[in-house]
Coordinates of C-alpha atoms in Angstrom, one line a residue:
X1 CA 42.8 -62.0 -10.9
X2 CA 46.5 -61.1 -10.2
X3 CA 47.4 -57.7 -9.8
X4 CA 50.4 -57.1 -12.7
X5 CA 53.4 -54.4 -12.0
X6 CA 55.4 -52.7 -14.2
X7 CA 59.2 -53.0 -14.6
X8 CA 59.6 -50.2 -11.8
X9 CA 57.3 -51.7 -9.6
X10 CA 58.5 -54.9 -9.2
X11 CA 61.7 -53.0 -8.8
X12 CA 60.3 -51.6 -6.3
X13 CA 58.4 -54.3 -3.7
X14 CA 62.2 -55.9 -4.5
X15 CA 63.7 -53.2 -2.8
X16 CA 61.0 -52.8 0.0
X17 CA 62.0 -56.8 0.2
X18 CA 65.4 -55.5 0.4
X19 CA 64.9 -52.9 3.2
X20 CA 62.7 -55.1 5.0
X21 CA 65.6 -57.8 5.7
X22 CA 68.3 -55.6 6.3
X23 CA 66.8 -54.6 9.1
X24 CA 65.8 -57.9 10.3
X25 CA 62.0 -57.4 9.8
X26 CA 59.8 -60.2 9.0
X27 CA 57.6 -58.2 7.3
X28 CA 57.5 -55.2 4.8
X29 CA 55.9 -52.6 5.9
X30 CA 55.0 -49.3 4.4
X31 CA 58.0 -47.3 5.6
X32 CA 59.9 -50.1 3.4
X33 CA 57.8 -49.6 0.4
X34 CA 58.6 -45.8 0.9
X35 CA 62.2 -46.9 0.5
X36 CA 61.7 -49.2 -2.0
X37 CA 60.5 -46.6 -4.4
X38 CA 63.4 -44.6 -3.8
X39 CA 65.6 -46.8 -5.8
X40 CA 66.1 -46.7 -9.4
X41 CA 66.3 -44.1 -12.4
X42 CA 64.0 -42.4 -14.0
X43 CA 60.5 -43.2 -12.2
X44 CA 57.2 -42.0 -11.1
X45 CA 58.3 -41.6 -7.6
X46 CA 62.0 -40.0 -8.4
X47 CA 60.3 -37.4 -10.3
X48 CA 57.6 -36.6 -7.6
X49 CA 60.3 -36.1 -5.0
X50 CA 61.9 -34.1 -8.0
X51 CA 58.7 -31.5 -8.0
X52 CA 58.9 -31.8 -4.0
X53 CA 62.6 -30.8 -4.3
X54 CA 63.7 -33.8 -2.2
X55 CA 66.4 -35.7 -3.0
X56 CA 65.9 -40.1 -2.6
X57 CA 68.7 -39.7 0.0
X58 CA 66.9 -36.8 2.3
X59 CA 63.9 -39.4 2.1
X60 CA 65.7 -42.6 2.8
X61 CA 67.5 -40.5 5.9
X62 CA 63.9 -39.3 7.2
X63 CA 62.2 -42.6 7.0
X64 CA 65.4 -44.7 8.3
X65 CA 64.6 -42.8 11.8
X66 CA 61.8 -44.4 12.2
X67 CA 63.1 -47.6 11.7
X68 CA 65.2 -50.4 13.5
X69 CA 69.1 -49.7 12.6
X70 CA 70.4 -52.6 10.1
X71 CA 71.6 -55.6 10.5

């Protein structure tokens, strides 16, 4: 049985996709899915950070520590 995403999420593992190769990875890993879901308007995730008072940019900064510089 395949797993079926909504709009946002496919959006999403996109992005992570996205991320992923910018940075020269072979593989996406869950820092990238992090980033992933920090793209687009209006989503699950956006709001969360909303209620968390973060911002997508503060949580794209914090995660993009951790990972290699881009390409």
């Amino acid at each position: 049985m395949a797993i079926q995403f909504t709009r946002n999420g496919r959006k999403a593992m996109l992005w992570a996709q996205v991320e992923a190769m910018r940075r020269g990875e072979l593989y996406v890993e869950p820092e990238h899915l992090l980033l992933g879901l920090t793209h687009g308007e209006d989503t699950g995730a956006l709001r969360l950070l909303d209620r968390l008072n973060l911002s997508p940019l503060q949580v794209r900064e914090a995660i993009s520590v951790s990972l290699k510089p881009e390409s």
